[in-house]
mmCIF file of C-alpha atoms in Angstrom:
data_model
loop_
_atom_site.group_PDB
_atom_site.id
_atom_site.type_symbol
_atom_site.label_atom_id
_atom_site.label_comp_id
_atom_site.label_asym_id
_atom_site.label_seq_id
_atom_site.Cartn_x
_atom_site.Cartn_y
_atom_site.Cartn_z
ATOM 1 C CA MET A 1 0.328 -0.183 0.174
ATOM 2 C CA PHE A 2 0.888 3.519 -0.479
ATOM 3 C CA ARG A 3 2.456 5.392 2.784
ATOM 4 C CA ASP A 4 0.866 8.401 2.618
ATOM 5 C CA SER A 5 -1.567 11.084 0.302
ATOM 6 C CA ASN A 6 1.453 11.976 -2.059
ATOM 7 C CA ASN A 7 1.596 7.813 -3.141
ATOM 8 C CA LEU A 8 5.167 7.081 -1.521
ATOM 9 C CA LEU A 9 5.835 4.185 -2.013
ATOM 10 C CA PRO A 10 7.612 2.151 0.490
ATOM 11 C CA SER A 11 11.049 1.194 1.143
ATOM 12 C CA GLY A 12 12.685 -1.474 -0.995
ATOM 13 C CA LEU A 13 9.674 -0.617 -3.799
ATOM 14 C CA ASN A 14 10.512 0.887 -7.080
ATOM 15 C CA VAL A 15 9.160 2.945 -9.415
ATOM 16 C CA LYS A 16 8.294 0.439 -11.472
ATOM 17 C CA PHE A 17 5.910 -0.891 -9.577
ATOM 18 C CA HIS A 18 4.120 2.544 -8.875
ATOM 19 C CA GLY A 19 3.271 2.979 -11.942
ATOM 20 C CA THR A 20 1.749 -0.331 -12.444
ATOM 21 C CA ALA A 21 -0.062 0.343 -9.709
ATOM 22 C CA CYS A 22 -1.213 4.090 -10.965
ATOM 23 C CA ILE A 23 -2.326 1.836 -14.620
ATOM 24 C CA ILE A 24 -4.077 -0.793 -12.564
ATOM 25 C CA ILE A 25 -6.313 1.927 -10.860
ATOM 26 C CA GLN A 26 -6.798 3.988 -14.167
ATOM 27 C CA MET A 27 -8.306 0.664 -15.316
ATOM 28 C CA SER A 28 -10.636 -0.264 -12.173
ATOM 29 C CA ARG A 29 -11.458 3.649 -13.173
ATOM 30 C CA SER A 30 -12.252 4.168 -16.716
ATOM 31 C CA TYR A 31 -14.215 0.480 -16.351
ATOM 32 C CA GLN A 32 -16.543 1.573 -14.108
ATOM 33 C CA LEU A 33 -17.259 4.495 -15.374
ATOM 34 C CA LYS A 34 -17.561 2.702 -18.530
ATOM 35 C CA ARG A 35 -20.263 0.280 -16.381
ATOM 36 C CA ARG A 36 -22.117 3.682 -15.197
ATOM 37 C CA ALA A 37 -22.165 4.467 -18.853
ATOM 38 C CA GLU A 38 -23.442 1.119 -19.827
ATOM 39 C CA ARG A 39 -25.939 0.822 -16.726
ATOM 40 C CA GLN A 40 -27.538 4.669 -17.807
ATOM 41 C CA ASP A 41 -27.790 3.781 -21.837
ATOM 42 C CA GLN A 42 -29.856 0.548 -20.208
ATOM 43 C CA THR A 43 -32.108 2.830 -18.318
ATOM 44 C CA ARG A 44 -32.773 4.890 -20.921
ATOM 45 C CA GLN A 45 -33.608 2.123 -23.241
ATOM 46 C CA ARG A 46 -35.995 0.848 -20.620
ATOM 47 C CA ILE A 47 -37.642 4.149 -19.990
ATOM 48 C CA ILE A 48 -38.161 4.724 -24.313
ATOM 49 C CA GLU A 49 -39.470 1.069 -24.653
ATOM 50 C CA ALA A 50 -41.936 1.202 -21.597
ATOM 51 C CA ALA A 51 -42.862 5.133 -23.181
ATOM 52 C CA ILE A 52 -43.467 3.362 -26.913
ATOM 53 C CA GLU A 53 -45.692 0.278 -25.468
ATOM 54 C CA LEU A 54 -47.742 3.191 -23.198
ATOM 55 C CA HIS A 55 -48.033 4.909 -27.038
ATOM 56 C CA GLN A 56 -48.763 2.254 -29.057
ATOM 57 C CA THR A 57 -51.997 0.737 -26.081
ATOM 58 C CA ILE A 58 -53.059 3.792 -24.615
ATOM 59 C CA GLY A 59 -52.028 6.614 -26.683
ATOM 60 C CA PRO A 60 -49.838 9.433 -26.067
ATOM 61 C CA ALA A 61 -52.590 11.336 -24.072
ATOM 62 C CA ALA A 62 -53.032 9.429 -21.215
ATOM 63 C CA THR A 63 -49.218 7.997 -21.139
ATOM 64 C CA THR A 64 -48.290 9.931 -17.775
ATOM 65 C CA VAL A 65 -44.479 10.095 -16.443
ATOM 66 C CA SER A 66 -45.779 7.467 -13.295
ATOM 67 C CA GLU A 67 -47.196 4.826 -15.806
ATOM 68 C CA ILE A 68 -43.506 5.566 -17.713
ATOM 69 C CA ALA A 69 -41.868 5.225 -14.402
ATOM 70 C CA GLU A 70 -43.364 2.146 -12.934
ATOM 71 C CA ARG A 71 -43.118 0.018 -16.669
ATOM 72 C CA ALA A 72 -39.093 0.703 -16.703
ATOM 73 C CA GLU A 73 -39.262 0.116 -13.532
ATOM 74 C CA VAL A 74 -37.782 2.948 -11.674
ATOM 75 C CA GLY A 75 -38.858 6.364 -10.467
ATOM 76 C CA ARG A 76 -40.254 9.112 -11.351
ATOM 77 C CA VAL A 77 -37.128 11.424 -11.203
ATOM 78 C CA THR A 78 -34.566 8.647 -12.790
ATOM 79 C CA VAL A 79 -37.329 9.876 -15.795
ATOM 80 C CA TYR A 80 -36.718 13.111 -15.651
ATOM 81 C CA ARG A 81 -33.253 13.051 -15.401
ATOM 82 C CA HIS A 82 -32.948 11.022 -18.385
ATOM 83 C CA PHE A 83 -35.516 13.210 -20.069
ATOM 84 C CA PRO A 84 -36.532 16.858 -18.433
ATOM 85 C CA ASP A 85 -39.051 17.356 -20.457
ATOM 86 C CA GLU A 86 -42.065 16.126 -23.133
ATOM 87 C CA PRO A 87 -40.597 16.915 -26.176
ATOM 88 C CA THR A 88 -37.019 15.738 -25.642
ATOM 89 C CA LEU A 89 -38.893 12.085 -24.591
ATOM 90 C CA ALA A 90 -41.156 12.167 -27.248
ATOM 91 C CA ARG A 91 -38.298 13.161 -29.875
ATOM 92 C CA ALA A 92 -36.641 10.044 -28.352
ATOM 93 C CA CYS A 93 -39.427 7.502 -28.591
ATOM 94 C CA SER A 94 -40.381 9.020 -32.673
ATOM 95 C CA GLY A 95 -36.623 8.367 -33.799
ATOM 96 C CA GLN A 96 -36.035 5.145 -32.354
ATOM 97 C CA TYR A 97 -39.875 3.545 -33.183
ATOM 98 C CA PHE A 98 -39.496 4.706 -36.711
ATOM 99 C CA GLU A 99 -35.964 3.495 -36.574
ATOM 100 C CA ARG A 100 -36.884 0.026 -36.335
ATOM 101 C CA HIS A 101 -40.096 0.784 -38.274
ATOM 102 C CA PRO A 102 -38.664 2.245 -41.634
ATOM 103 C CA PHE A 103 -40.587 4.115 -44.001
ATOM 104 C CA PRO A 104 -40.852 2.353 -47.557
ATOM 105 C CA ASP A 105 -38.719 4.524 -50.492
ATOM 106 C CA PRO A 106 -40.125 6.424 -52.972
ATOM 107 C CA ASN A 107 -37.011 7.493 -54.625
ATOM 108 C CA ARG A 108 -36.628 3.892 -55.552
ATOM 109 C CA TRP A 109 -40.296 3.892 -56.861
ATOM 110 C CA ARG A 110 -38.378 6.268 -59.678
ATOM 111 C CA ALA A 111 -37.460 3.233 -61.366
ATOM 112 C CA VAL A 112 -40.980 2.670 -62.005
ATOM 113 C CA SER A 113 -41.709 4.535 -65.630
ATOM 114 C CA ASP A 114 -45.184 3.708 -66.306
ATOM 115 C CA PRO A 115 -47.125 5.886 -63.731
ATOM 116 C CA VAL A 116 -50.226 3.705 -62.737
ATOM 117 C CA GLU A 117 -47.364 0.472 -62.498
ATOM 118 C CA ARG A 118 -45.823 2.991 -60.341
ATOM 119 C CA LEU A 119 -49.075 4.250 -58.154
ATOM 120 C CA ARG A 120 -50.097 0.267 -57.774
ATOM 121 C CA THR A 121 -46.259 -0.522 -56.298
ATOM 122 C CA GLY A 122 -46.427 3.015 -54.318
ATOM 123 C CA LEU A 123 -49.782 1.583 -52.748
ATOM 124 C CA ARG A 124 -48.524 -2.012 -52.399
ATOM 125 C CA GLU A 125 -45.486 -0.818 -49.559
ATOM 126 C CA THR A 126 -47.886 1.720 -48.164
ATOM 127 C CA TYR A 127 -50.956 -0.155 -47.789
ATOM 128 C CA ALA A 128 -48.108 -2.989 -45.807
ATOM 129 C CA TYR A 129 -46.943 -0.449 -43.888
ATOM 130 C CA HIS A 130 -50.175 0.945 -42.688
ATOM 131 C CA ARG A 131 -50.871 -2.640 -41.512
ATOM 132 C CA THR A 132 -47.026 -2.672 -39.961
ATOM 133 C CA THR A 133 -47.848 0.533 -38.053
ATOM 134 C CA GLN A 134 -51.666 0.697 -36.907
ATOM 135 C CA ALA A 135 -51.175 0.171 -33.173
ATOM 136 C CA MET A 136 -49.027 3.172 -32.742
ATOM 137 C CA ILE A 137 -49.602 5.440 -35.940
ATOM 138 C CA THR A 138 -53.639 5.134 -34.950
ATOM 139 C CA HIS A 139 -53.160 6.835 -30.719
ATOM 140 C CA VAL A 140 -50.229 9.138 -32.298
ATOM 141 C CA LEU A 141 -52.927 10.486 -34.524
ATOM 142 C CA ALA A 142 -55.816 10.593 -32.629
ATOM 143 C CA ASP A 143 -53.782 12.700 -30.491
ATOM 144 C CA ALA A 144 -50.989 14.211 -31.404
ATOM 145 C CA ARG A 145 -51.520 14.910 -35.146
ATOM 146 C CA ASP A 146 -50.351 17.910 -35.120
ATOM 147 C CA HIS A 147 -47.348 17.915 -32.624
ATOM 148 C CA PRO A 148 -43.872 19.026 -34.014
ATOM 149 C CA VAL A 149 -42.512 15.615 -33.201
ATOM 150 C CA VAL A 150 -45.396 14.207 -36.281
ATOM 151 C CA ALA A 151 -44.543 16.685 -39.055
ATOM 152 C CA PRO A 152 -41.910 14.107 -40.367
ATOM 153 C CA TYR A 153 -43.886 11.524 -40.429
ATOM 154 C CA HIS A 154 -46.464 14.233 -42.502
ATOM 155 C CA ALA A 155 -43.674 15.328 -44.641
ATOM 156 C CA HIS A 156 -42.569 11.525 -45.449
ATOM 157 C CA TRP A 157 -45.951 10.870 -47.693
ATOM 158 C CA GLN A 158 -45.981 14.781 -48.735
ATOM 159 C CA HIS A 159 -42.524 13.276 -50.734
ATOM 160 C CA ALA A 160 -44.100 10.279 -51.627
ATOM 161 C CA ALA A 161 -47.389 11.649 -53.232
ATOM 162 C CA GLU A 162 -45.112 14.042 -55.110
ATOM 163 C CA VAL A 163 -42.840 11.166 -56.700
ATOM 164 C CA LEU A 164 -46.423 9.106 -57.430
ATOM 165 C CA THR A 165 -47.725 12.532 -58.888
ATOM 166 C CA GLU A 166 -44.375 13.190 -61.388
ATOM 167 C CA PRO A 167 -44.875 10.664 -64.189
ATOM 168 C CA TRP A 168 -48.365 11.707 -65.593
ATOM 169 C CA ARG A 169 -48.353 13.955 -67.921
ATOM 170 C CA GLU A 170 -51.469 16.228 -67.065
ATOM 171 C CA ARG A 171 -51.049 19.574 -66.304
ATOM 172 C CA GLY A 172 -52.989 22.552 -64.499
ATOM 173 C CA ARG A 173 -56.048 21.533 -62.757
ATOM 174 C CA ARG A 174 -56.448 18.128 -63.517
ATOM 175 C CA ARG A 175 -52.516 17.690 -62.244
ATOM 176 C CA LYS A 176 -53.795 19.335 -59.294
ATOM 177 C CA LEU A 177 -56.745 16.546 -58.562
ATOM 178 C CA LEU A 178 -54.284 14.560 -59.631
ATOM 179 C CA ARG A 179 -52.085 15.228 -57.012
ATOM 180 C CA ALA A 180 -54.845 15.188 -54.050
ATOM 181 C CA GLY A 181 -56.333 12.297 -54.753
ATOM 182 C CA ILE A 182 -52.637 10.762 -54.917
ATOM 183 C CA ALA A 183 -52.497 12.078 -51.309
ATOM 184 C CA VAL A 184 -56.337 10.709 -50.516
ATOM 185 C CA ALA A 185 -54.869 7.249 -51.527
ATOM 186 C CA LEU A 186 -51.381 7.439 -49.516
ATOM 187 C CA SER A 187 -53.391 8.571 -46.437
ATOM 188 C CA PHE A 188 -53.435 6.134 -43.144
ATOM 189 C CA ASP A 189 -56.607 7.372 -42.472
ATOM 190 C CA THR A 190 -57.962 6.046 -45.773
ATOM 191 C CA TRP A 191 -55.948 2.940 -45.244
ATOM 192 C CA ARG A 192 -57.462 3.272 -41.711
ATOM 193 C CA MET A 193 -61.397 3.858 -42.887
ATOM 194 C CA LEU A 194 -61.581 1.533 -45.489
ATOM 195 C CA THR A 195 -60.268 -1.475 -44.049
ATOM 196 C CA ARG A 196 -61.554 -1.566 -41.192
ATOM 197 C CA GLU A 197 -64.836 0.621 -41.638
ATOM 198 C CA GLN A 198 -64.989 -1.046 -44.776
ATOM 199 C CA GLN A 199 -63.731 -4.310 -44.319
ATOM 200 C CA LEU A 200 -62.161 -4.705 -47.710
ATOM 201 C CA THR A 201 -58.625 -6.418 -47.619
ATOM 202 C CA ASP A 202 -54.880 -4.308 -48.188
ATOM 203 C CA GLN A 203 -55.643 -5.263 -52.160
ATOM 204 C CA GLN A 204 -59.603 -4.216 -51.940
ATOM 205 C CA ALA A 205 -58.065 -1.074 -50.790
ATOM 206 C CA LEU A 206 -55.446 -0.595 -53.634
ATOM 207 C CA GLU A 207 -57.965 -1.257 -56.015
ATOM 208 C CA LEU A 208 -60.356 0.871 -55.783
ATOM 209 C CA MET A 209 -58.016 3.803 -54.503
ATOM 210 C CA LEU A 210 -55.914 3.328 -57.861
ATOM 211 C CA ARG A 211 -59.284 3.476 -59.986
ATOM 212 C CA LEU A 212 -60.627 6.546 -58.413
ATOM 213 C CA THR A 213 -56.779 8.706 -58.766
ATOM 214 C CA CYS A 214 -57.070 7.721 -61.925
ATOM 215 C CA ASP A 215 -60.452 8.988 -62.604
ATOM 216 C CA CYS A 216 -58.226 12.500 -61.156
ATOM 217 C CA ALA A 217 -56.291 12.836 -64.192
ATOM 218 C CA ARG A 218 -59.443 11.982 -66.885
ATOM 219 C CA ASP A 219 -62.370 14.270 -67.859
ATOM 220 C CA SER A 220 -65.872 13.198 -67.695
ATOM 221 C CA ARG A 221 -65.890 11.644 -71.355
ATOM 222 C CA GLU A 222 -62.701 9.457 -70.437
ATOM 223 C CA ARG A 223 -63.159 8.222 -67.343
ATOM 224 C CA THR A 224 -65.395 4.751 -67.659
ATOM 225 C CA ASN A 225 -62.856 4.047 -70.536
ATOM 226 C CA ASN A 226 -59.738 4.457 -68.490
ATOM 227 C CA ALA A 227 -60.934 2.472 -65.572
ATOM 228 C CA ALA A 228 -61.491 -0.052 -66.837
ATOM 229 C CA HIS A 229 -57.736 0.014 -68.636
ATOM 230 C CA VAL A 230 -56.449 -0.200 -65.180
ATOM 231 C CA LYS A 231 -54.615 -3.973 -64.644
ATOM 232 C CA ARG A 232 -56.570 -5.813 -61.481
#
């Protein structure tokens, strides 16, 4: 052991051992700090997981800090230590949730040049995504549709509508109607209404919205003929 607070070595021991002891102490402290950081990360992750589970079962509006703390098996103070306010926790939850459930990529749809087939591809992937995320999105849109943390969600589907509108040749009023029709077809609310309230399958919902959307690009004299040309 060291002789005094200046870490002087007892007589008979050389400086080399002293240096080794310092290295061991430093390594021990580094290990302890690493373990402490790992425990903090694990606690933070449990809090996020608890919040996500509550958001997709009872909704963000009904979720309280006390319920999050109870589910994460930590105290309220611990929750606030990691997430001092609601927006901070909301960003952490949404970031992790959408990392686990990545959006369909509209830029890949550009590889399909035919406008109808591109729209079909986009709706197929979109409806599959809506089905996978419906528990969470149902509650989020009901409780926090206009919350800033949901803005990237809305922005994604706006971009998707632009990509699906690109290959169509219509201009002016027809293009505006077409863009609006595609946005409606992509909407989670539309998908949920068709599949939950009208009891359609995803494929039936896709075919219906494909026909209605394509009609937006045609005038009344062309609608009947062009609807018949949309593939089933």
